[in-house]
JSON list of C-alpha atoms in Angstrom, two decimals:
[
{"chain": "A", "resi": 1, "resn": "MET", "atom": "CA", "xyz": [113.05, 78.37, 92.55]},
{"chain": "A", "resi": 2, "resn": "PRO", "atom": "CA", "xyz": [114.56, 79.08, 95.97]},
{"chain": "A", "resi": 3, "resn": "ARG", "atom": "CA", "xyz": [113.48, 82.47, 97.30]},
{"chain": "A", "resi": 4, "resn": "ARG", "atom": "CA", "xyz": [116.11, 83.70, 99.71]},
{"chain": "A", "resi": 5, "resn": "THR", "atom": "CA", "xyz": [114.81, 86.74, 101.55]},
{"chain": "A", "resi": 6, "resn": "PHE", "atom": "CA", "xyz": [116.63, 89.39, 103.56]},
{"chain": "A", "resi": 7, "resn": "PHE", "atom": "CA", "xyz": [114.55, 90.96, 106.35]},
{"chain": "A", "resi": 8, "resn": "SER", "atom": "CA", "xyz": [115.44, 94.53, 107.30]},
{"chain": "A", "resi": 9, "resn": "PHE", "atom": "CA", "xyz": [114.13, 96.02, 110.54]},
{"chain": "A", "resi": 10, "resn": "HIS", "atom": "CA", "xyz": [114.88, 98.32, 113.50]},
{"chain": "A", "resi": 11, "resn": "TYR", "atom": "CA", "xyz": [116.47, 96.05, 116.07]},
{"chain": "A", "resi": 12, "resn": "LYS", "atom": "CA", "xyz": [115.77, 97.35, 119.56]},
{"chain": "A", "resi": 13, "resn": "PRO", "atom": "CA", "xyz": [112.01, 97.97, 119.40]},
{"chain": "A", "resi": 14, "resn": "ASP", "atom": "CA", "xyz": [111.06, 95.50, 116.70]},
{"chain": "A", "resi": 15, "resn": "VAL", "atom": "CA", "xyz": [113.26, 92.41, 116.89]},
{"chain": "A", "resi": 16, "resn": "TRP", "atom": "CA", "xyz": [110.54, 90.43, 118.72]},
{"chain": "A", "resi": 17, "resn": "ARG", "atom": "CA", "xyz": [107.93, 91.46, 116.16]},
{"chain": "A", "resi": 18, "resn": "ALA", "atom": "CA", "xyz": [110.33, 90.64, 113.32]},
{"chain": "A", "resi": 19, "resn": "TRP", "atom": "CA", "xyz": [111.01, 87.18, 114.72]},
{"chain": "A", "resi": 20, "resn": "ASN", "atom": "CA", "xyz": [107.28, 86.52, 114.96]},
{"chain": "A", "resi": 21, "resn": "VAL", "atom": "CA", "xyz": [106.80, 87.56, 111.34]},
{"chain": "A", "resi": 22, "resn": "ARG", "atom": "CA", "xyz": [109.70, 85.43, 110.16]},
{"chain": "A", "resi": 23, "resn": "ASN", "atom": "CA", "xyz": [108.57, 82.41, 112.15]},
{"chain": "A", "resi": 24, "resn": "SER", "atom": "CA", "xyz": [105.04, 82.71, 110.77]},
{"chain": "A", "resi": 25, "resn": "TRP", "atom": "CA", "xyz": [106.38, 82.41, 107.23]},
{"chain": "A", "resi": 26, "resn": "VAL", "atom": "CA", "xyz": [105.02, 78.89, 107.12]},
{"chain": "A", "resi": 27, "resn": "VAL", "atom": "CA", "xyz": [104.01, 79.00, 103.44]},
{"chain": "A", "resi": 28, "resn": "ARG", "atom": "CA", "xyz": [107.57, 78.98, 102.18]},
{"chain": "A", "resi": 29, "resn": "GLU", "atom": "CA", "xyz": [108.87, 75.97, 100.31]},
{"chain": "A", "resi": 30, "resn": "ALA", "atom": "CA", "xyz": [111.35, 73.69, 101.98]},
{"chain": "A", "resi": 31, "resn": "ASP", "atom": "CA", "xyz": [114.24, 75.10, 99.94]},
{"chain": "A", "resi": 32, "resn": "GLU", "atom": "CA", "xyz": [113.37, 78.73, 100.61]},
{"chain": "A", "resi": 33, "resn": "ASP", "atom": "CA", "xyz": [115.32, 80.58, 103.25]},
{"chain": "A", "resi": 34, "resn": "SER", "atom": "CA", "xyz": [115.52, 83.88, 105.07]},
{"chain": "A", "resi": 35, "resn": "ARG", "atom": "CA", "xyz": [118.50, 86.01, 105.91]},
{"chain": "A", "resi": 36, "resn": "GLY", "atom": "CA", "xyz": [118.94, 89.07, 108.08]},
{"chain": "A", "resi": 37, "resn": "PHE", "atom": "CA", "xyz": [118.10, 87.61, 111.46]},
{"chain": "A", "resi": 38, "resn": "PHE", "atom": "CA", "xyz": [121.49, 88.16, 112.97]},
{"chain": "A", "resi": 39, "resn": "ASP", "atom": "CA", "xyz": [122.18, 87.68, 116.64]},
{"chain": "A", "resi": 40, "resn": "SER", "atom": "CA", "xyz": [121.90, 91.20, 118.08]},
{"chain": "A", "resi": 41, "resn": "SER", "atom": "CA", "xyz": [125.27, 90.90, 119.87]},
{"chain": "A", "resi": 42, "resn": "VAL", "atom": "CA", "xyz": [126.98, 90.25, 116.52]},
{"chain": "A", "resi": 43, "resn": "PHE", "atom": "CA", "xyz": [125.18, 93.26, 115.03]},
{"chain": "A", "resi": 44, "resn": "GLU", "atom": "CA", "xyz": [126.18, 95.50, 117.94]},
{"chain": "A", "resi": 45, "resn": "ALA", "atom": "CA", "xyz": [129.79, 94.28, 117.85]},
{"chain": "A", "resi": 46, "resn": "SER", "atom": "CA", "xyz": [130.08, 95.09, 114.14]},
{"chain": "A", "resi": 47, "resn": "LYS", "atom": "CA", "xyz": [128.54, 98.52, 114.75]},
{"chain": "A", "resi": 48, "resn": "LYS", "atom": "CA", "xyz": [131.06, 99.31, 117.48]},
{"chain": "A", "resi": 49, "resn": "GLU", "atom": "CA", "xyz": [134.03, 98.21, 115.37]},
{"chain": "A", "resi": 50, "resn": "SER", "atom": "CA", "xyz": [133.53, 100.75, 112.57]},
{"chain": "A", "resi": 51, "resn": "ASP", "atom": "CA", "xyz": [131.00, 101.94, 110.03]},
{"chain": "A", "resi": 52, "resn": "GLY", "atom": "CA", "xyz": [132.97, 100.11, 107.36]},
{"chain": "A", "resi": 53, "resn": "ALA", "atom": "CA", "xyz": [132.84, 96.83, 109.26]},
{"chain": "A", "resi": 54, "resn": "LEU", "atom": "CA", "xyz": [129.08, 97.14, 109.73]},
{"chain": "A", "resi": 55, "resn": "LYS", "atom": "CA", "xyz": [128.55, 97.93, 106.04]},
{"chain": "A", "resi": 56, "resn": "THR", "atom": "CA", "xyz": [130.53, 94.83, 105.11]},
{"chain": "A", "resi": 57, "resn": "PHE", "atom": "CA", "xyz": [128.52, 92.78, 107.59]},
{"chain": "A", "resi": 58, "resn": "LEU", "atom": "CA", "xyz": [125.22, 93.99, 106.14]},
{"chain": "A", "resi": 59, "resn": "ARG", "atom": "CA", "xyz": [126.33, 93.48, 102.52]},
{"chain": "A", "resi": 60, "resn": "LYS", "atom": "CA", "xyz": [127.21, 89.90, 103.32]},
{"chain": "A", "resi": 61, "resn": "GLY", "atom": "CA", "xyz": [123.78, 89.44, 104.85]},
{"chain": "A", "resi": 62, "resn": "ILE", "atom": "CA", "xyz": [122.16, 90.53, 101.59]},
{"chain": "A", "resi": 63, "resn": "ASP", "atom": "CA", "xyz": [124.39, 88.26, 99.47]},
{"chain": "A", "resi": 64, "resn": "ASN", "atom": "CA", "xyz": [122.60, 85.33, 97.86]},
{"chain": "A", "resi": 65, "resn": "THR", "atom": "CA", "xyz": [119.15, 86.84, 98.40]},
{"chain": "A", "resi": 66, "resn": "SER", "atom": "CA", "xyz": [116.68, 87.89, 95.73]},
{"chain": "A", "resi": 67, "resn": "VAL", "atom": "CA", "xyz": [114.17, 89.86, 97.82]},
{"chain": "A", "resi": 68, "resn": "THR", "atom": "CA", "xyz": [114.49, 92.36, 100.67]},
{"chain": "A", "resi": 69, "resn": "CYS", "atom": "CA", "xyz": [111.48, 92.63, 102.96]},
{"chain": "A", "resi": 70, "resn": "VAL", "atom": "CA", "xyz": [111.49, 95.79, 105.09]},
{"chain": "A", "resi": 71, "resn": "LEU", "atom": "CA", "xyz": [109.59, 95.19, 108.32]},
{"chain": "A", "resi": 72, "resn": "ALA", "atom": "CA", "xyz": [108.35, 98.65, 109.27]},
{"chain": "A", "resi": 73, "resn": "GLY", "atom": "CA", "xyz": [107.64, 99.65, 112.84]},
{"chain": "A", "resi": 74, "resn": "THR", "atom": "CA", "xyz": [107.24, 103.12, 114.27]},
{"chain": "A", "resi": 75, "resn": "GLU", "atom": "CA", "xyz": [110.74, 104.53, 113.69]},
{"chain": "A", "resi": 76, "resn": "THR", "atom": "CA", "xyz": [112.14, 102.13, 111.07]},
{"chain": "A", "resi": 77, "resn": "TRP", "atom": "CA", "xyz": [111.92, 104.80, 108.37]},
{"chain": "A", "resi": 78, "resn": "SER", "atom": "CA", "xyz": [114.56, 106.94, 110.13]},
{"chain": "A", "resi": 79, "resn": "ARG", "atom": "CA", "xyz": [117.18, 104.28, 110.83]},
{"chain": "A", "resi": 80, "resn": "ARG", "atom": "CA", "xyz": [120.52, 104.73, 109.08]},
{"chain": "A", "resi": 81, "resn": "TRP", "atom": "CA", "xyz": [121.30, 101.05, 108.67]},
{"chain": "A", "resi": 82, "resn": "VAL", "atom": "CA", "xyz": [117.85, 100.13, 107.41]},
{"chain": "A", "resi": 83, "resn": "ARG", "atom": "CA", "xyz": [118.37, 102.77, 104.72]},
{"chain": "A", "resi": 84, "resn": "TYR", "atom": "CA", "xyz": [121.74, 101.26, 103.90]},
{"chain": "A", "resi": 85, "resn": "GLU", "atom": "CA", "xyz": [120.20, 97.80, 103.54]},
{"chain": "A", "resi": 86, "resn": "ILE", "atom": "CA", "xyz": [117.58, 99.25, 101.20]},
{"chain": "A", "resi": 87, "resn": "VAL", "atom": "CA", "xyz": [120.19, 100.99, 99.05]},
{"chain": "A", "resi": 88, "resn": "ARG", "atom": "CA", "xyz": [122.39, 97.90, 98.84]},
{"chain": "A", "resi": 89, "resn": "SER", "atom": "CA", "xyz": [119.34, 95.84, 97.89]},
{"chain": "A", "resi": 90, "resn": "ILE", "atom": "CA", "xyz": [118.63, 98.19, 94.97]},
{"chain": "A", "resi": 91, "resn": "ILE", "atom": "CA", "xyz": [122.24, 98.00, 93.84]},
{"chain": "A", "resi": 92, "resn": "LYS", "atom": "CA", "xyz": [122.06, 94.20, 94.00]},
{"chain": "A", "resi": 93, "resn": "GLY", "atom": "CA", "xyz": [118.77, 94.11, 92.06]},
{"chain": "A", "resi": 94, "resn": "ASN", "atom": "CA", "xyz": [116.65, 92.59, 94.81]},
{"chain": "A", "resi": 95, "resn": "GLY", "atom": "CA", "xyz": [112.90, 92.83, 94.78]},
{"chain": "A", "resi": 96, "resn": "LEU", "atom": "CA", "xyz": [111.69, 95.13, 97.57]},
{"chain": "A", "resi": 97, "resn": "LEU", "atom": "CA", "xyz": [108.57, 95.36, 99.68]},
{"chain": "A", "resi": 98, "resn": "THR", "atom": "CA", "xyz": [107.45, 96.95, 102.93]},
{"chain": "A", "resi": 99, "resn": "VAL", "atom": "CA", "xyz": [105.47, 95.01, 105.52]},
{"chain": "A", "resi": 100, "resn": "TYR", "atom": "CA", "xyz": [104.12, 97.11, 108.40]},
{"chain": "A", "resi": 101, "resn": "ILE", "atom": "CA", "xyz": [104.53, 95.26, 111.71]},
{"chain": "A", "resi": 102, "resn": "HIS", "atom": "CA", "xyz": [103.36, 97.90, 114.21]},
{"chain": "A", "resi": 103, "resn": "GLY", "atom": "CA", "xyz": [100.28, 95.80, 114.89]},
{"chain": "A", "resi": 104, "resn": "VAL", "atom": "CA", "xyz": [102.30, 92.73, 115.86]},
{"chain": "A", "resi": 105, "resn": "GLN", "atom": "CA", "xyz": [102.70, 92.34, 119.61]},
{"chain": "A", "resi": 106, "resn": "ASN", "atom": "CA", "xyz": [106.13, 92.54, 121.23]},
{"chain": "A", "resi": 107, "resn": "LYS", "atom": "CA", "xyz": [107.28, 90.33, 124.10]},
{"chain": "A", "resi": 108, "resn": "ASP", "atom": "CA", "xyz": [105.19, 92.45, 126.49]},
{"chain": "A", "resi": 109, "resn": "LYS", "atom": "CA", "xyz": [102.04, 91.95, 124.36]},
{"chain": "A", "resi": 110, "resn": "GLU", "atom": "CA", "xyz": [102.19, 95.59, 123.21]},
{"chain": "A", "resi": 111, "resn": "THR", "atom": "CA", "xyz": [101.57, 96.97, 119.74]},
{"chain": "A", "resi": 112, "resn": "SER", "atom": "CA", "xyz": [103.04, 100.25, 118.48]},
{"chain": "A", "resi": 113, "resn": "THR", "atom": "CA", "xyz": [102.16, 103.18, 116.22]},
{"chain": "A", "resi": 114, "resn": "LYS", "atom": "CA", "xyz": [102.37, 102.91, 112.45]},
{"chain": "A", "resi": 115, "resn": "GLY", "atom": "CA", "xyz": [105.42, 104.69, 111.08]},
{"chain": "A", "resi": 116, "resn": "ALA", "atom": "CA", "xyz": [106.25, 106.06, 107.64]},
{"chain": "A", "resi": 117, "resn": "ASN", "atom": "CA", "xyz": [107.19, 103.75, 104.78]},
{"chain": "A", "resi": 118, "resn": "PRO", "atom": "CA", "xyz": [111.00, 103.36, 104.80]},
{"chain": "A", "resi": 119, "resn": "LEU", "atom": "CA", "xyz": [110.96, 102.99, 101.00]},
{"chain": "A", "resi": 120, "resn": "ALA", "atom": "CA", "xyz": [109.46, 106.49, 100.76]},
{"chain": "A", "resi": 121, "resn": "GLN", "atom": "CA", "xyz": [112.50, 107.94, 102.56]},
{"chain": "A", "resi": 122, "resn": "ILE", "atom": "CA", "xyz": [115.00, 106.84, 99.90]},
{"chain": "A", "resi": 123, "resn": "GLY", "atom": "CA", "xyz": [114.85, 107.83, 96.26]},
{"chain": "A", "resi": 124, "resn": "LEU", "atom": "CA", "xyz": [116.78, 108.29, 93.05]},
{"chain": "A", "resi": 125, "resn": "TYR", "atom": "CA", "xyz": [117.43, 111.35, 90.92]},
{"chain": "A", "resi": 126, "resn": "ARG", "atom": "CA", "xyz": [119.28, 112.06, 87.67]},
{"chain": "A", "resi": 127, "resn": "THR", "atom": "CA", "xyz": [122.09, 114.52, 87.10]},
{"chain": "A", "resi": 128, "resn": "ALA", "atom": "CA", "xyz": [124.48, 115.11, 84.22]},
{"chain": "A", "resi": 129, "resn": "ARG", "atom": "CA", "xyz": [126.88, 112.77, 86.03]},
{"chain": "A", "resi": 130, "resn": "GLY", "atom": "CA", "xyz": [124.42, 109.89, 86.38]},
{"chain": "A", "resi": 131, "resn": "ILE", "atom": "CA", "xyz": [121.75, 108.52, 88.70]},
{"chain": "A", "resi": 132, "resn": "PHE", "atom": "CA", "xyz": [122.23, 108.89, 92.45]},
{"chain": "A", "resi": 133, "resn": "PHE", "atom": "CA", "xyz": [120.49, 108.04, 95.71]},
{"chain": "A", "resi": 134, "resn": "ALA", "atom": "CA", "xyz": [118.86, 110.66, 97.92]},
{"chain": "A", "resi": 135, "resn": "GLU", "atom": "CA", "xyz": [117.41, 110.39, 101.41]},
{"chain": "A", "resi": 136, "resn": "TRP", "atom": "CA", "xyz": [114.78, 112.37, 103.29]},
{"chain": "A", "resi": 137, "resn": "MET", "atom": "CA", "xyz": [116.41, 114.15, 106.23]},
{"chain": "A", "resi": 138, "resn": "ASN", "atom": "CA", "xyz": [115.30, 117.17, 108.22]},
{"chain": "A", "resi": 139, "resn": "ARG", "atom": "CA", "xyz": [112.27, 117.63, 106.00]},
{"chain": "A", "resi": 140, "resn": "LYS", "atom": "CA", "xyz": [114.21, 117.81, 102.74]},
{"chain": "A", "resi": 141, "resn": "TRP", "atom": "CA", "xyz": [115.92, 115.57, 100.19]},
{"chain": "A", "resi": 142, "resn": "VAL", "atom": "CA", "xyz": [119.71, 115.40, 100.46]},
{"chain": "A", "resi": 143, "resn": "ALA", "atom": "CA", "xyz": [122.34, 113.35, 98.65]},
{"chain": "A", "resi": 144, "resn": "TYR", "atom": "CA", "xyz": [122.65, 109.93, 100.26]},
{"chain": "A", "resi": 145, "resn": "ALA", "atom": "CA", "xyz": [125.97, 109.87, 102.13]},
{"chain": "A", "resi": 146, "resn": "ASP", "atom": "CA", "xyz": [126.55, 106.14, 102.71]},
{"chain": "A", "resi": 147, "resn": "TYR", "atom": "CA", "xyz": [126.74, 105.30, 99.00]},
{"chain": "A", "resi": 148, "resn": "THR", "atom": "CA", "xyz": [127.87, 108.10, 96.69]},
{"chain": "A", "resi": 149, "resn": "LEU", "atom": "CA", "xyz": [128.57, 106.33, 93.39]},
{"chain": "A", "resi": 150, "resn": "ALA", "atom": "CA", "xyz": [126.32, 106.67, 90.37]},
{"chain": "A", "resi": 151, "resn": "VAL", "atom": "CA", "xyz": [123.88, 103.80, 89.84]},
{"chain": "A", "resi": 152, "resn": "PRO", "atom": "CA", "xyz": [124.04, 102.26, 86.35]},
{"chain": "A", "resi": 153, "resn": "GLU", "atom": "CA", "xyz": [120.65, 102.76, 84.74]},
{"chain": "A", "resi": 154, "resn": "GLY", "atom": "CA", "xyz": [120.74, 99.26, 83.28]},
{"chain": "A", "resi": 155, "resn": "ASP", "atom": "CA", "xyz": [121.04, 97.78, 86.77]},
{"chain": "A", "resi": 156, "resn": "LEU", "atom": "CA", "xyz": [117.65, 99.11, 87.84]},
{"chain": "A", "resi": 157, "resn": "TRP", "atom": "CA", "xyz": [114.64, 96.82, 87.47]},
{"chain": "A", "resi": 158, "resn": "PHE", "atom": "CA", "xyz": [112.29, 99.81, 87.30]},
{"chain": "A", "resi": 159, "resn": "LYS", "atom": "CA", "xyz": [112.20, 102.97, 85.20]},
{"chain": "A", "resi": 160, "resn": "ALA", "atom": "CA", "xyz": [115.05, 105.32, 86.05]},
{"chain": "A", "resi": 161, "resn": "PRO", "atom": "CA", "xyz": [114.26, 108.94, 86.95]},
{"chain": "A", "resi": 162, "resn": "ASP", "atom": "CA", "xyz": [114.29, 111.38, 84.05]},
{"chain": "A", "resi": 163, "resn": "THR", "atom": "CA", "xyz": [115.12, 114.55, 85.99]},
{"chain": "A", "resi": 164, "resn": "ASN", "atom": "CA", "xyz": [116.76, 115.78, 89.17]},
{"chain": "A", "resi": 165, "resn": "ASN", "atom": "CA", "xyz": [113.42, 115.47, 90.98]},
{"chain": "A", "resi": 166, "resn": "VAL", "atom": "CA", "xyz": [113.74, 112.65, 93.50]},
{"chain": "A", "resi": 167, "resn": "VAL", "atom": "CA", "xyz": [111.57, 109.60, 92.77]},
{"chain": "A", "resi": 168, "resn": "GLN", "atom": "CA", "xyz": [110.84, 107.63, 95.94]},
{"chain": "A", "resi": 169, "resn": "LEU", "atom": "CA", "xyz": [111.51, 103.89, 95.88]},
{"chain": "A", "resi": 170, "resn": "SER", "atom": "CA", "xyz": [108.01, 103.36, 97.24]},
{"chain": "A", "resi": 171, "resn": "THR", "atom": "CA", "xyz": [106.76, 104.47, 93.81]},
{"chain": "A", "resi": 172, "resn": "HIS", "atom": "CA", "xyz": [108.00, 101.16, 92.41]},
{"chain": "A", "resi": 173, "resn": "CYS", "atom": "CA", "xyz": [107.37, 98.82, 95.37]},
{"chain": "A", "resi": 174, "resn": "LEU", "atom": "CA", "xyz": [104.32, 97.46, 97.15]},
{"chain": "A", "resi": 175, "resn": "SER", "atom": "CA", "xyz": [103.53, 97.68, 100.86]},
{"chain": "A", "resi": 176, "resn": "TYR", "atom": "CA", "xyz": [101.34, 95.57, 103.13]},
{"chain": "A", "resi": 177, "resn": "ASP", "atom": "CA", "xyz": [100.06, 95.47, 106.69]},
{"chain": "A", "resi": 178, "resn": "PHE", "atom": "CA", "xyz": [100.97, 92.20, 108.40]},
{"chain": "A", "resi": 179, "resn": "ILE", "atom": "CA", "xyz": [98.01, 92.21, 110.78]},
{"chain": "A", "resi": 180, "resn": "GLY", "atom": "CA", "xyz": [95.46, 94.01, 108.62]},
{"chain": "A", "resi": 181, "resn": "GLN", "atom": "CA", "xyz": [96.13, 91.91, 105.52]},
{"chain": "A", "resi": 182, "resn": "SER", "atom": "CA", "xyz": [96.59, 88.46, 107.06]},
{"chain": "A", "resi": 183, "resn": "GLY", "atom": "CA", "xyz": [100.36, 88.36, 106.73]},
{"chain": "A", "resi": 184, "resn": "ARG", "atom": "CA", "xyz": [100.65, 84.99, 108.41]},
{"chain": "A", "resi": 185, "resn": "LYS", "atom": "CA", "xyz": [98.82, 83.52, 105.42]},
{"chain": "A", "resi": 186, "resn": "ASN", "atom": "CA", "xyz": [99.95, 85.90, 102.67]},
{"chain": "A", "resi": 187, "resn": "ILE", "atom": "CA", "xyz": [103.54, 86.98, 103.23]},
{"chain": "A", "resi": 188, "resn": "GLY", "atom": "CA", "xyz": [104.91, 84.23, 101.00]},
{"chain": "A", "resi": 189, "resn": "GLY", "atom": "CA", "xyz": [102.83, 85.55, 98.12]},
{"chain": "A", "resi": 190, "resn": "TRP", "atom": "CA", "xyz": [103.89, 89.14, 98.83]},
{"chain": "A", "resi": 191, "resn": "ILE", "atom": "CA", "xyz": [107.54, 88.12, 98.69]},
{"chain": "A", "resi": 192, "resn": "GLU", "atom": "CA", "xyz": [107.00, 86.23, 95.47]},
{"chain": "A", "resi": 193, "resn": "THR", "atom": "CA", "xyz": [105.26, 89.24, 93.90]},
{"chain": "A", "resi": 194, "resn": "ALA", "atom": "CA", "xyz": [108.20, 91.49, 94.83]},
{"chain": "A", "resi": 195, "resn": "ALA", "atom": "CA", "xyz": [110.59, 88.99, 93.27]},
{"chain": "A", "resi": 196, "resn": "GLY", "atom": "CA", "xyz": [108.55, 88.88, 90.09]},
{"chain": "A", "resi": 197, "resn": "MET", "atom": "CA", "xyz": [108.43, 92.67, 89.82]},
{"chain": "A", "resi": 198, "resn": "ALA", "atom": "CA", "xyz": [112.24, 92.72, 89.91]},
{"chain": "A", "resi": 199, "resn": "GLY", "atom": "CA", "xyz": [112.52, 89.87, 87.42]},
{"chain": "A", "resi": 200, "resn": "ARG", "atom": "CA", "xyz": [114.08, 87.57, 90.01]}
]
């Protein structure tokens, strides 16, 4: 089965690392594909146009994918549009995983510091009105502002929260270290595992 994968990452510091990870994905089948490697000028142009235009651009990038792989560098966890890609991936039903890429060298042969797991910065909670997204900001959980609709419980591939206590997405998803866990050899299997966990 084709495994179309969306890669989410923080552009300015990590695009070189992300390209290296994507290009090392040599274990994929011939009919597998990756999405999310947009030309940075297209990304920046959409961002300058309006928030709505950028959201549409990112949603289209996630279309026709079954897995979203978050490539985590030092500050990826705090990036607004990475969070949006994660939320839209949950809504779509994609499998999700985090792959830490801080140990991958950039174009200047430099590595960076490991950052927090982006999937631990987004969560879900239940209210009388339904299930909603929350995000970690300023050392507390707040309602997620870029998607404010209730999430149908039946659309979730994992157990929905029972209370108004936020359950982090990382509770339901696996994470890996690209350098420390031989990502060049194993990333295809990690992606396939994430797809299987989501029933994709």
